[in-house]
XYZ file of C-alpha atoms in Angstrom:
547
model
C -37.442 8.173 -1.634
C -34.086 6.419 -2.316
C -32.511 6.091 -5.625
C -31.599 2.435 -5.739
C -28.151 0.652 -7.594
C -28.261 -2.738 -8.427
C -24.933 -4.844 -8.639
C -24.783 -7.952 -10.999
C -21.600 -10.364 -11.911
C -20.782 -12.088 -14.791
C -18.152 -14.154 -16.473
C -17.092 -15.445 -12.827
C -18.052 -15.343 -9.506
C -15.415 -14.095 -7.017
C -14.972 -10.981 -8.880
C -15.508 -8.780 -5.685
C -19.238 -7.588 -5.841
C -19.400 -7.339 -2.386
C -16.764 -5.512 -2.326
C -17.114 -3.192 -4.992
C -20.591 -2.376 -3.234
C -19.541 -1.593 -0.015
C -16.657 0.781 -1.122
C -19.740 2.573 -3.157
C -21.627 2.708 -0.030
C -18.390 4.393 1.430
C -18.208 7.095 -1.460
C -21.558 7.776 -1.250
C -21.336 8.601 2.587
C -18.375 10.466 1.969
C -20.633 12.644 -0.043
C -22.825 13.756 2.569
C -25.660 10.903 1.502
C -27.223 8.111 4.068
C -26.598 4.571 2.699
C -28.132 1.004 2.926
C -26.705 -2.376 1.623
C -28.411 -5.230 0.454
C -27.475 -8.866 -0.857
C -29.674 -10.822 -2.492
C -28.839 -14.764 -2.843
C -30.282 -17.134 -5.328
C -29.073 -20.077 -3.554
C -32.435 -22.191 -1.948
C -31.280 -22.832 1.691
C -33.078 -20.278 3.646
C -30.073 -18.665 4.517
C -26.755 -19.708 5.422
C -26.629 -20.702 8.871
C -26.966 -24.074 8.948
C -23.800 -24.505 5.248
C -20.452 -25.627 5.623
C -17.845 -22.846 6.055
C -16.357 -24.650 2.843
C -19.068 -23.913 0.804
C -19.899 -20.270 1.584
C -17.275 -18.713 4.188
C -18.538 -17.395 7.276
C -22.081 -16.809 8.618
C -22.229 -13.078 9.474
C -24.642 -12.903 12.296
C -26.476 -9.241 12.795
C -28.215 -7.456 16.028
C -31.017 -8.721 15.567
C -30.446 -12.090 14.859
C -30.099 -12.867 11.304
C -27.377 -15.463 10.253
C -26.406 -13.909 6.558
C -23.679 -13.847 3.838
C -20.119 -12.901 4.879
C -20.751 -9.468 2.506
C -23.196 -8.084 4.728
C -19.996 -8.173 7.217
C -18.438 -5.876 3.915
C -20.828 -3.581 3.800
C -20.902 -2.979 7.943
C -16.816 -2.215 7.993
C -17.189 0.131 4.967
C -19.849 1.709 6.199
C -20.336 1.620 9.459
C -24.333 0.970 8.591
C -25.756 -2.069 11.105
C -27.023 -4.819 8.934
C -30.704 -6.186 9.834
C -32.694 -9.262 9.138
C -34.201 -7.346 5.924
C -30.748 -6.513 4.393
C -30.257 -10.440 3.386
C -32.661 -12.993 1.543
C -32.134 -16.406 -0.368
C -34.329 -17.542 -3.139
C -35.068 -20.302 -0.117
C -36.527 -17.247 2.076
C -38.747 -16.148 -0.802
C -39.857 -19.368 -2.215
C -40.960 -20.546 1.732
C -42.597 -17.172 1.943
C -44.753 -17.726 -0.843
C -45.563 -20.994 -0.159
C -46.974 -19.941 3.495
C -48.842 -17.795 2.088
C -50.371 -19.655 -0.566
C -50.969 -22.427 2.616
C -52.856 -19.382 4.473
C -55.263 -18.473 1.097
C -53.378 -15.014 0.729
C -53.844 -15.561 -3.308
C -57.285 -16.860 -3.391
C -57.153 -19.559 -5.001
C -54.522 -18.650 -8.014
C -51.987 -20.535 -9.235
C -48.773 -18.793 -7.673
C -46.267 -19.046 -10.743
C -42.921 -17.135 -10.695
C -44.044 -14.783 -12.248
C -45.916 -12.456 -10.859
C -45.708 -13.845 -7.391
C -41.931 -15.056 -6.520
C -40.989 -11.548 -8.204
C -42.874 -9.537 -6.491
C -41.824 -11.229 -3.272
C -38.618 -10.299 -4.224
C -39.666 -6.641 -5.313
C -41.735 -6.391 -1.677
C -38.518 -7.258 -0.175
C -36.134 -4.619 -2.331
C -38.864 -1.952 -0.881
C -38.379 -2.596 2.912
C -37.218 1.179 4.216
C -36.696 2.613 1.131
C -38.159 5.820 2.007
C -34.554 5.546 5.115
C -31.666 6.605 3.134
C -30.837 8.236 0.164
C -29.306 5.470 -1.722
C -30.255 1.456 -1.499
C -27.801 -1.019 -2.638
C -28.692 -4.625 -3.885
C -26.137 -7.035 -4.591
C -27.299 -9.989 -6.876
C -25.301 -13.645 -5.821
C -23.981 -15.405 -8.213
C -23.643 -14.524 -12.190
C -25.704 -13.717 -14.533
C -27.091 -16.753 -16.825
C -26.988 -18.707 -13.583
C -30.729 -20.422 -13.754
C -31.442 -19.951 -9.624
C -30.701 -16.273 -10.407
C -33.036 -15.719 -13.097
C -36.412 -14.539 -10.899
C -34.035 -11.881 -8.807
C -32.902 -10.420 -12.782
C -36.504 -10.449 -13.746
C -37.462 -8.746 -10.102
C -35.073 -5.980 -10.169
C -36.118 -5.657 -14.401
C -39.492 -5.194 -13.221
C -38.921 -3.087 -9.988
C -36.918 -0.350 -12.118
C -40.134 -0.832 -14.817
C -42.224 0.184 -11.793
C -40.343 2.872 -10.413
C -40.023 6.588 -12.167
C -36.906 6.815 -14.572
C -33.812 7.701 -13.566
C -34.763 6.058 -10.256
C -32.444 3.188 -10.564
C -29.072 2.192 -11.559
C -27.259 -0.692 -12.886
C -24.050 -1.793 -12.268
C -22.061 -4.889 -13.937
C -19.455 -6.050 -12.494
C -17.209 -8.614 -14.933
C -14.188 -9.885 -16.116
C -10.602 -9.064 -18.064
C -8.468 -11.847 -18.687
C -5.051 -11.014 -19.275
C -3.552 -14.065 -22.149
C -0.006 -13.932 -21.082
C 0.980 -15.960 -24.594
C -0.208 -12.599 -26.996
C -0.002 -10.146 -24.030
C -3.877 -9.231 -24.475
C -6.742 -8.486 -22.484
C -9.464 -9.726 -23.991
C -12.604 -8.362 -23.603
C -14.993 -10.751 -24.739
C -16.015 -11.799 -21.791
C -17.554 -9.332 -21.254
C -19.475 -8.224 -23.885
C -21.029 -11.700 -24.034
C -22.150 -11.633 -20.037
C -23.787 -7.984 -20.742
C -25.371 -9.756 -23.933
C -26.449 -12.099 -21.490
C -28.056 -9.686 -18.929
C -29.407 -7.278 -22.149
C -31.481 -10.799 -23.325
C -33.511 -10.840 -20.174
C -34.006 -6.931 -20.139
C -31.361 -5.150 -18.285
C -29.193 -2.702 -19.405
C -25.854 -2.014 -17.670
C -25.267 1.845 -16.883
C -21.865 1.199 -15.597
C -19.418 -1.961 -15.776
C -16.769 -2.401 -13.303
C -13.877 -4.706 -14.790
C -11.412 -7.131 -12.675
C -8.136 -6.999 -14.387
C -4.554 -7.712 -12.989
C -3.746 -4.962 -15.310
C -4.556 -1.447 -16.056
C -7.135 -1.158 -18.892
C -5.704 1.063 -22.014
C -8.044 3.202 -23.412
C -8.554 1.302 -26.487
C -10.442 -1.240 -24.564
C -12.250 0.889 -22.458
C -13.584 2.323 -25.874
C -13.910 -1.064 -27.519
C -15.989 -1.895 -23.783
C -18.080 1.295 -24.355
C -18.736 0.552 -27.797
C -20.246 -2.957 -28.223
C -21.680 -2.489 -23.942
C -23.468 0.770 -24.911
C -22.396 2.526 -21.845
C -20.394 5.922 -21.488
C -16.495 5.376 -21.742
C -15.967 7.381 -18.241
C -18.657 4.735 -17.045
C -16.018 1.495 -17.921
C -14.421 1.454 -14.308
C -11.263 -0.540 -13.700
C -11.098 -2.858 -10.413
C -7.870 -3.685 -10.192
C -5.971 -5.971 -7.576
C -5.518 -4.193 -4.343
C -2.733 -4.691 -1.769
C -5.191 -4.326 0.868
C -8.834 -4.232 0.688
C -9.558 -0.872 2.366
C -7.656 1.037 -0.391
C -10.745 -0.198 -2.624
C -12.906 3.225 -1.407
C -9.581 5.426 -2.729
C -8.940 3.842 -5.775
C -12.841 3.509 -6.801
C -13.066 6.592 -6.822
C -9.936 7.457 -8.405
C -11.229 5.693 -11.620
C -14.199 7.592 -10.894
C -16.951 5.124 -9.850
C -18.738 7.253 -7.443
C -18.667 10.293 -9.941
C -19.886 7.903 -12.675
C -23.221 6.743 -10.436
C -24.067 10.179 -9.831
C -24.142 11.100 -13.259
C -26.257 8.033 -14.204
C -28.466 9.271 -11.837
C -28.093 13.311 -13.444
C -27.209 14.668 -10.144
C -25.451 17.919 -10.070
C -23.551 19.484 -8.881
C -22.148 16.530 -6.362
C -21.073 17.319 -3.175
C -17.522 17.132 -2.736
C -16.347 13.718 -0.965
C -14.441 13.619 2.547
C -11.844 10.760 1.931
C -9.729 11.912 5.251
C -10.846 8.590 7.212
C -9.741 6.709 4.298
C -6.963 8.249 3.452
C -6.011 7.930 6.841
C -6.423 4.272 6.929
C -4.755 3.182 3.952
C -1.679 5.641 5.046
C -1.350 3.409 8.656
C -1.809 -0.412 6.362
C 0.945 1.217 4.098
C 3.250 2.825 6.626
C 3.230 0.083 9.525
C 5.895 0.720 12.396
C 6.580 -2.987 13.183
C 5.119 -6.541 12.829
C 3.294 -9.166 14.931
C 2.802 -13.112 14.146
C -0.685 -14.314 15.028
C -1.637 -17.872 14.861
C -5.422 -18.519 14.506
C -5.728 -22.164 15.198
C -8.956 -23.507 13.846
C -10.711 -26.351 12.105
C -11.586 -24.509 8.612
C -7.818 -22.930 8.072
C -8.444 -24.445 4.054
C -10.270 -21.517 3.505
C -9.732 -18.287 4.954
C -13.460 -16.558 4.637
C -14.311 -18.963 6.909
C -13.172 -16.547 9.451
C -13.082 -13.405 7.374
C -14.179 -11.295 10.252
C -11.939 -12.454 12.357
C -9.007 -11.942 9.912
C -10.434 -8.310 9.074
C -10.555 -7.558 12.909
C -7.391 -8.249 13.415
C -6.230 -6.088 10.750
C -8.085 -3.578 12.263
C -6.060 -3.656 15.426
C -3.327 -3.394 13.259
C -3.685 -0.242 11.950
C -5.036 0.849 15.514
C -1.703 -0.025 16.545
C -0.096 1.126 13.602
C 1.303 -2.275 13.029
C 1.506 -5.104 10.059
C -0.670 -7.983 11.402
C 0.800 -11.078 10.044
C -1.783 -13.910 10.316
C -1.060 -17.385 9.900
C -3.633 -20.337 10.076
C -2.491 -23.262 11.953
C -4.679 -26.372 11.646
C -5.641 -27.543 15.245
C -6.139 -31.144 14.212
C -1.972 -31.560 13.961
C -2.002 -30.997 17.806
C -4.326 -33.677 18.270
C -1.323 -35.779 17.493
C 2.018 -33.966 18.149
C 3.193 -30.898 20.261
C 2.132 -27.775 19.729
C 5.286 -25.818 20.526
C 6.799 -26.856 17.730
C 4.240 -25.040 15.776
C 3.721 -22.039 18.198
C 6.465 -21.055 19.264
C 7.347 -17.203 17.524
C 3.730 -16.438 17.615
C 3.479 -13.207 19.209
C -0.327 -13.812 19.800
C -2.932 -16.998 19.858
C -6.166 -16.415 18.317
C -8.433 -19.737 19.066
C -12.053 -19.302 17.026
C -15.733 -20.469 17.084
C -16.351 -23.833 15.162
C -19.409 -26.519 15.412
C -18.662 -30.631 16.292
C -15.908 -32.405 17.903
C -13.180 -32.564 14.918
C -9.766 -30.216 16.045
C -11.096 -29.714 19.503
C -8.318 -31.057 21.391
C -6.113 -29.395 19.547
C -7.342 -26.106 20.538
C -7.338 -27.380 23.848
C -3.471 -28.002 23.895
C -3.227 -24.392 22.376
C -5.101 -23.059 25.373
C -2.688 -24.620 27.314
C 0.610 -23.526 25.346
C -1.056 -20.201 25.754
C -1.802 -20.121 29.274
C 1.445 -22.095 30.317
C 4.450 -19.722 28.147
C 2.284 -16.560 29.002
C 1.382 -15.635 25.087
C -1.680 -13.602 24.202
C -5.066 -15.550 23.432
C -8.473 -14.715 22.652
C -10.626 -17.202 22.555
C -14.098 -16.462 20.988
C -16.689 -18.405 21.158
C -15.765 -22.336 21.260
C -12.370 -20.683 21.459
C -13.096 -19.503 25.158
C -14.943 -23.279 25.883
C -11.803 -24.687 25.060
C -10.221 -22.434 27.179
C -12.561 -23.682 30.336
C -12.070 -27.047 29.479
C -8.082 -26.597 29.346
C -8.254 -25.338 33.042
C -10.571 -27.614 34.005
C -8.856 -30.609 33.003
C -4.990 -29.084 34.024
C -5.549 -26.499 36.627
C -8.740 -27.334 38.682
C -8.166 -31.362 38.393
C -11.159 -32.120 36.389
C -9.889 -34.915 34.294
C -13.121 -36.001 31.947
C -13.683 -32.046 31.391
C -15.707 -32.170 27.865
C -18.100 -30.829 26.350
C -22.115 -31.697 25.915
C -21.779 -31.453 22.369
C -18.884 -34.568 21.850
C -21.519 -36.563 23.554
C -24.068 -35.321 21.718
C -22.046 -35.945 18.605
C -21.011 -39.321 19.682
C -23.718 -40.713 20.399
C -22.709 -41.622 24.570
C -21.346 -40.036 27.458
C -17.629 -39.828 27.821
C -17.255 -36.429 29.465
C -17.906 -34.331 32.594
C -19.518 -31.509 30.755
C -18.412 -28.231 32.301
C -19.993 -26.963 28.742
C -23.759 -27.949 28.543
C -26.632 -27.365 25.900
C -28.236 -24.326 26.464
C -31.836 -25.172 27.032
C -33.351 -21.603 27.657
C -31.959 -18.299 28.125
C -33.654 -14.418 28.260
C -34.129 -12.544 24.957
C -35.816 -8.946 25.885
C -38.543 -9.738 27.903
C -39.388 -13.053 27.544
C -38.157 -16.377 27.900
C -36.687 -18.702 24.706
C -36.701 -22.716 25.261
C -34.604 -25.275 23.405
C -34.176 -29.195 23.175
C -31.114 -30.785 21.723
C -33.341 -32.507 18.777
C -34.832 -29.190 17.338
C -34.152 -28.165 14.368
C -30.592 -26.946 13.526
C -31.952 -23.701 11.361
C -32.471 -20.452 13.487
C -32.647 -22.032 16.863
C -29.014 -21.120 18.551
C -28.788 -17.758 20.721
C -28.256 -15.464 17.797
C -27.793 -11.506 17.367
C -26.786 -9.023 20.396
C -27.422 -9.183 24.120
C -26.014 -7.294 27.127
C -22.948 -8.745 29.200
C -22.224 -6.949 32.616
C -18.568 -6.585 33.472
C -16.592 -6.660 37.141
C -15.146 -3.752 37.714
C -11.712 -4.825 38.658
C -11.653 -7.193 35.098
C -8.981 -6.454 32.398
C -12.001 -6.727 30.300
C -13.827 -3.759 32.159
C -10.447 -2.008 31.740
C -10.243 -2.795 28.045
C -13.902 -1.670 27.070
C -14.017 1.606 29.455
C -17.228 0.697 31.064
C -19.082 -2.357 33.144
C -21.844 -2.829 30.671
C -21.776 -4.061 26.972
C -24.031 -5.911 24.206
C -22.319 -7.914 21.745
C -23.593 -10.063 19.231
C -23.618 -14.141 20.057
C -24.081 -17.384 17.764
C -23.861 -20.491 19.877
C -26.176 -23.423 21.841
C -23.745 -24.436 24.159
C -22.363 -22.545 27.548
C -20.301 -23.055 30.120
C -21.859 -24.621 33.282
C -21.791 -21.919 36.237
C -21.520 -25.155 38.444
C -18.018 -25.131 37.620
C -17.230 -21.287 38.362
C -16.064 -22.027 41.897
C -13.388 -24.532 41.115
C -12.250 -22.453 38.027
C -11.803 -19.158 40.076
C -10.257 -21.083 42.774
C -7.446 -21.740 40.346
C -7.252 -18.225 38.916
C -9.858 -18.133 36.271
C -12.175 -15.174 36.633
C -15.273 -15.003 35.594
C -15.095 -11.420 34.207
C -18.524 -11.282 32.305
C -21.850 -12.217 32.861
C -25.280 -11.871 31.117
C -27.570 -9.408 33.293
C -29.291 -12.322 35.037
C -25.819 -13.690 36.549
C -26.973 -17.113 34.649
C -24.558 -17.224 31.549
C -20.795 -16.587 31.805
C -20.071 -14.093 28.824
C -16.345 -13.814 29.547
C -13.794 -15.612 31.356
C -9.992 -14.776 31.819
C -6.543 -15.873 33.916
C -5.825 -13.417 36.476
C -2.453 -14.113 36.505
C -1.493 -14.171 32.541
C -0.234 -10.724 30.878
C -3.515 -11.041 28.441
C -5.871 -14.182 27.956
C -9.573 -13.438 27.612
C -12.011 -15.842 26.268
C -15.352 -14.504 25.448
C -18.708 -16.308 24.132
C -19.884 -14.121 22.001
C -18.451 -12.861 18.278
C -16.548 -9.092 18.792
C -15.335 -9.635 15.282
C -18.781 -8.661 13.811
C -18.301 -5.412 15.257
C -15.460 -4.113 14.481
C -14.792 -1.354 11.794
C -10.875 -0.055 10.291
C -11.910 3.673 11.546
C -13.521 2.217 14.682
C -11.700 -1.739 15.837
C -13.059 -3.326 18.189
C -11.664 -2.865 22.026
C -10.493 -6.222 22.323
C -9.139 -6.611 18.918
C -7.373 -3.298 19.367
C -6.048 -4.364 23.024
C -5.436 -8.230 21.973
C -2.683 -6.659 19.270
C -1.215 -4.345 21.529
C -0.328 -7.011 23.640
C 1.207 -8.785 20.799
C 3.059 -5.955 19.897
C 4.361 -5.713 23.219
C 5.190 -9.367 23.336
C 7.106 -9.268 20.121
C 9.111 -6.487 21.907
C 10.249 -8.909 24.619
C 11.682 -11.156 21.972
């Protein structure tokens, strides 16, 4: 049966919760236990697939399907773990649950209050393959005192009521400001958001604390004191030059050593920190640098392709180089030439996006791309652009568009060499689509199989002819057009296993430009990158060579 730790915030959100869990995740395995990370979001859409990048960052899409919070793609490069549909739920999820049921006459005629029956939704949910792994994980969105949040406190309050003691853990993650006028860090915050979380019957066994600065012992004391928690259990979190130094330094200030002894066991095993200390000696000890444009639609806010940037960094260390990214907004080619912007890139990086806005600006960086011979990848919409470039200025297709302009528009102004996917194979049967249905749930989402040619740089790149990747998209490019486009020089290098849907396309005559439909981001790991990611920054290392 797994012991389970539960991960609040307070103060602020943005403190790192995700974070924080996954590099506990990482200690734990490190340790010789089996691992499982969950988040838990108050927020009422039913999950995040169909928000703005702007308002939550990236969708992280899993194998089988499940569009979910960009910290489930945390917990899968710390640990290595595969997320599922049951490691993510919104209070939208668990409210519509309950309300089908009540529809069906599952309670029997009760009145379904939130309490007992949202709860133990929630608590039915925190259950799901416990009796897997050796330790469960829950992160808690948001902060506590938030009032969407307050059934998921009173859940996990309940669920540690229900389960034998010792069984469960809490951990509170919060803030110390640093007032530069007195040169204090103050840690009232604090004690007032574990007040908070003590009023509605939890009980923080360790508190993790964001500070700029390290925290002197008199605090940690003072934090101990008025939190009633042990002073070796007041962990600092302190900012990191690089993410994956957060397993290292964790459990430096002894985080993984602390939740162990909240849950008495001993003696620990000793932890195996080689991979990690392996990885944060190749980010600190880099033996060059390569400039990488990403030129995309949502460059305001970088989680809105977190994976992507993470990836990337990935083939960096791969490579044993500094990955220098820089976001270029594709709307400013729309209107002037890119070269003036991309020129000194080493590598173009052109990612997924929804609607019209910035498209022909990734078009024109297609074409800077595939014109001055610089790396691209292209992933997703990046590698539609990509079709439509050569279309339009290689195969002489002048109105090349896409289906979903039109679509957007309102009328037809294209020749749509990309089209809306109206049915596809998913296992053994056969999923349908219209272009009104509804925008939740209903693109071609999670992992599939591509077949690759044998003579592809892709094939090359990956080591074998067959892969499965995961995919989040409705539109596809039109195999009507694969004649005309090879004719020119672009191959057709992947395929699903029905020869129906091109997977991945590239020039035959460029040193390295692949475009690929589905998402290799969401796959790739800093002690295992992903094979194009690791290839894509070689070849920007070797282009910055040439310079």
């Amino acid at each position: 049966m797994a012991r389970f730790i539960f991960i609040t915030g307070g103060v602020v959100s943005s403190l790192g919760k995700g974070l924080a869990s996954a590099a506990l995740g990482a200690l734990l395995q490190a340790r010789g236990y089996s691992v499982r990370l969950r988040k838990l979001d108050p927020y009422l859409n039913v999950d995040p697939g169909t928000m703005s990048p702007f308002e939550h960052g990236e969708v992280f899409v899993t194998d089988d399907g499940a569009e979910t919070d960009l910290d489930l793609g945390h917990y899968e490069r710390f640990t290595g773990v595969a997320a599922r549909k049951t490691d993510s739920v919104s209070s939208g999820r668990i409210y519509s649950d309950v309300l089908e049921k009540e529809r069906r006459g599952d309670y029997l005629g009760k009145t379904i209050q939130v309490i007992p029956h949202v709860t133990d939704e929630i608590k039915e949910f925190i259950k799901i393959g416990e009796d897997e792994v050796d330790f469960m994980l829950c992160e808690i969105g948001g902060t506590v005192g938030d009032i969407e949040g307050l059934p998921f406190f009173e859940a996990i309050r309940q669920f540690s009521q229900d389960k034998p003691r010792g069984q469960c853990v809490f951990m509170h993650l919060t803030l110390l400001p640093f007032i530069k006028a007195s040169g204090e860090l103050k840690t009232k915050p604090t004690q007032h958001s574990v007040k908070e979380l003590r009023s509605i019957g939890l009980a923080p066994d360790i508190l993790v604390c964001r500070s700029e600065s390290p925290i002197p012992a008199k605090e940690r004391e003072k934090l101990a004191l008025f939190c009633n928690v042990r002073p070796d259990s007041v962990i600092a979190a302190l900012d990191l030059k690089s993410i994956y130094e957060a397993p290292l330094v964790y459990h430096r200030e002894g985080l993984d050593q602390a939740v162990l002894d909240a849950f008495q066991i001993h003696p620990a095993p000793k932890p195996k920190l080689d991979v990690w200390e392996d990885v944060a000696d190749r980010i600190a000890h880099p033996e060059g640098e390569v400039r990488v444009a990403i030129v995309g639609k949502y460059t305001q806010l970088e989680d809105a392709y977190k994976s992507i940037a993470e990836a990337l960094t990935h083939g960096g260390i791969s490579n044993r180089v500094k990955v220098n990214v820089e976001w270029v907004d594709a709307e400013l080619f729309d209107r002037e030439d890119p070269a003036t912007y991309l020129e000194g890139y080493d590598a173009i990086l052109v990612p997924g996006g929804f609607g019209e806005r910035g498209t022909e600006g990734k078009i024109r960086a297609a074409q800077f791309a595939r014109e001055h011979k610089v790396p691209y990848l292209g992933i997703c919409l990046g590698m539609q652009m990509a079709v439509i470039e050569a279309a339009r200025n290689a195969a002489g297709i002048d109105k090349a568009g896409s289906e979903e302009f039109d679509h957007e528009a309102g009328k037809k102004r294209f020749e749509p060499v990309v089209y809306h996917l109206k049915e596809w194979v998913q296992g053994n049967h056969k999923v349908e689509r219209k272009v009104d249905d509804d925008k939740g749930g209903t693109m071609r989402l999670g992992a599939y199989d591509a077949v690759l040619s044998e003579d592809s740089r892709v094939a090359g790149i990956y080591g074998c002819n067959q892969i499965e990747e995961r995919h989040r998209h409705r539109y596809e490019v039109d195999l009507a057009y694969r004649e005309r486009l090879e004719e020119v020089g672009l191959k057709f290098s992947g395929m699903s296993p029905d020869g129906r849907l091109p997977e991945i396309v590239e020039w035959k005559d460029h040193p390295w430009f692949v475009g690929v439909q589905f998402h290799p981001e969401l796959k790739s790991k800093p002690f295992a990158p992903h094979p194009l990611f690791d290839d894509f920054v070689r070849a920007a290392k070797e282009t910055s060579r040439l310079v």
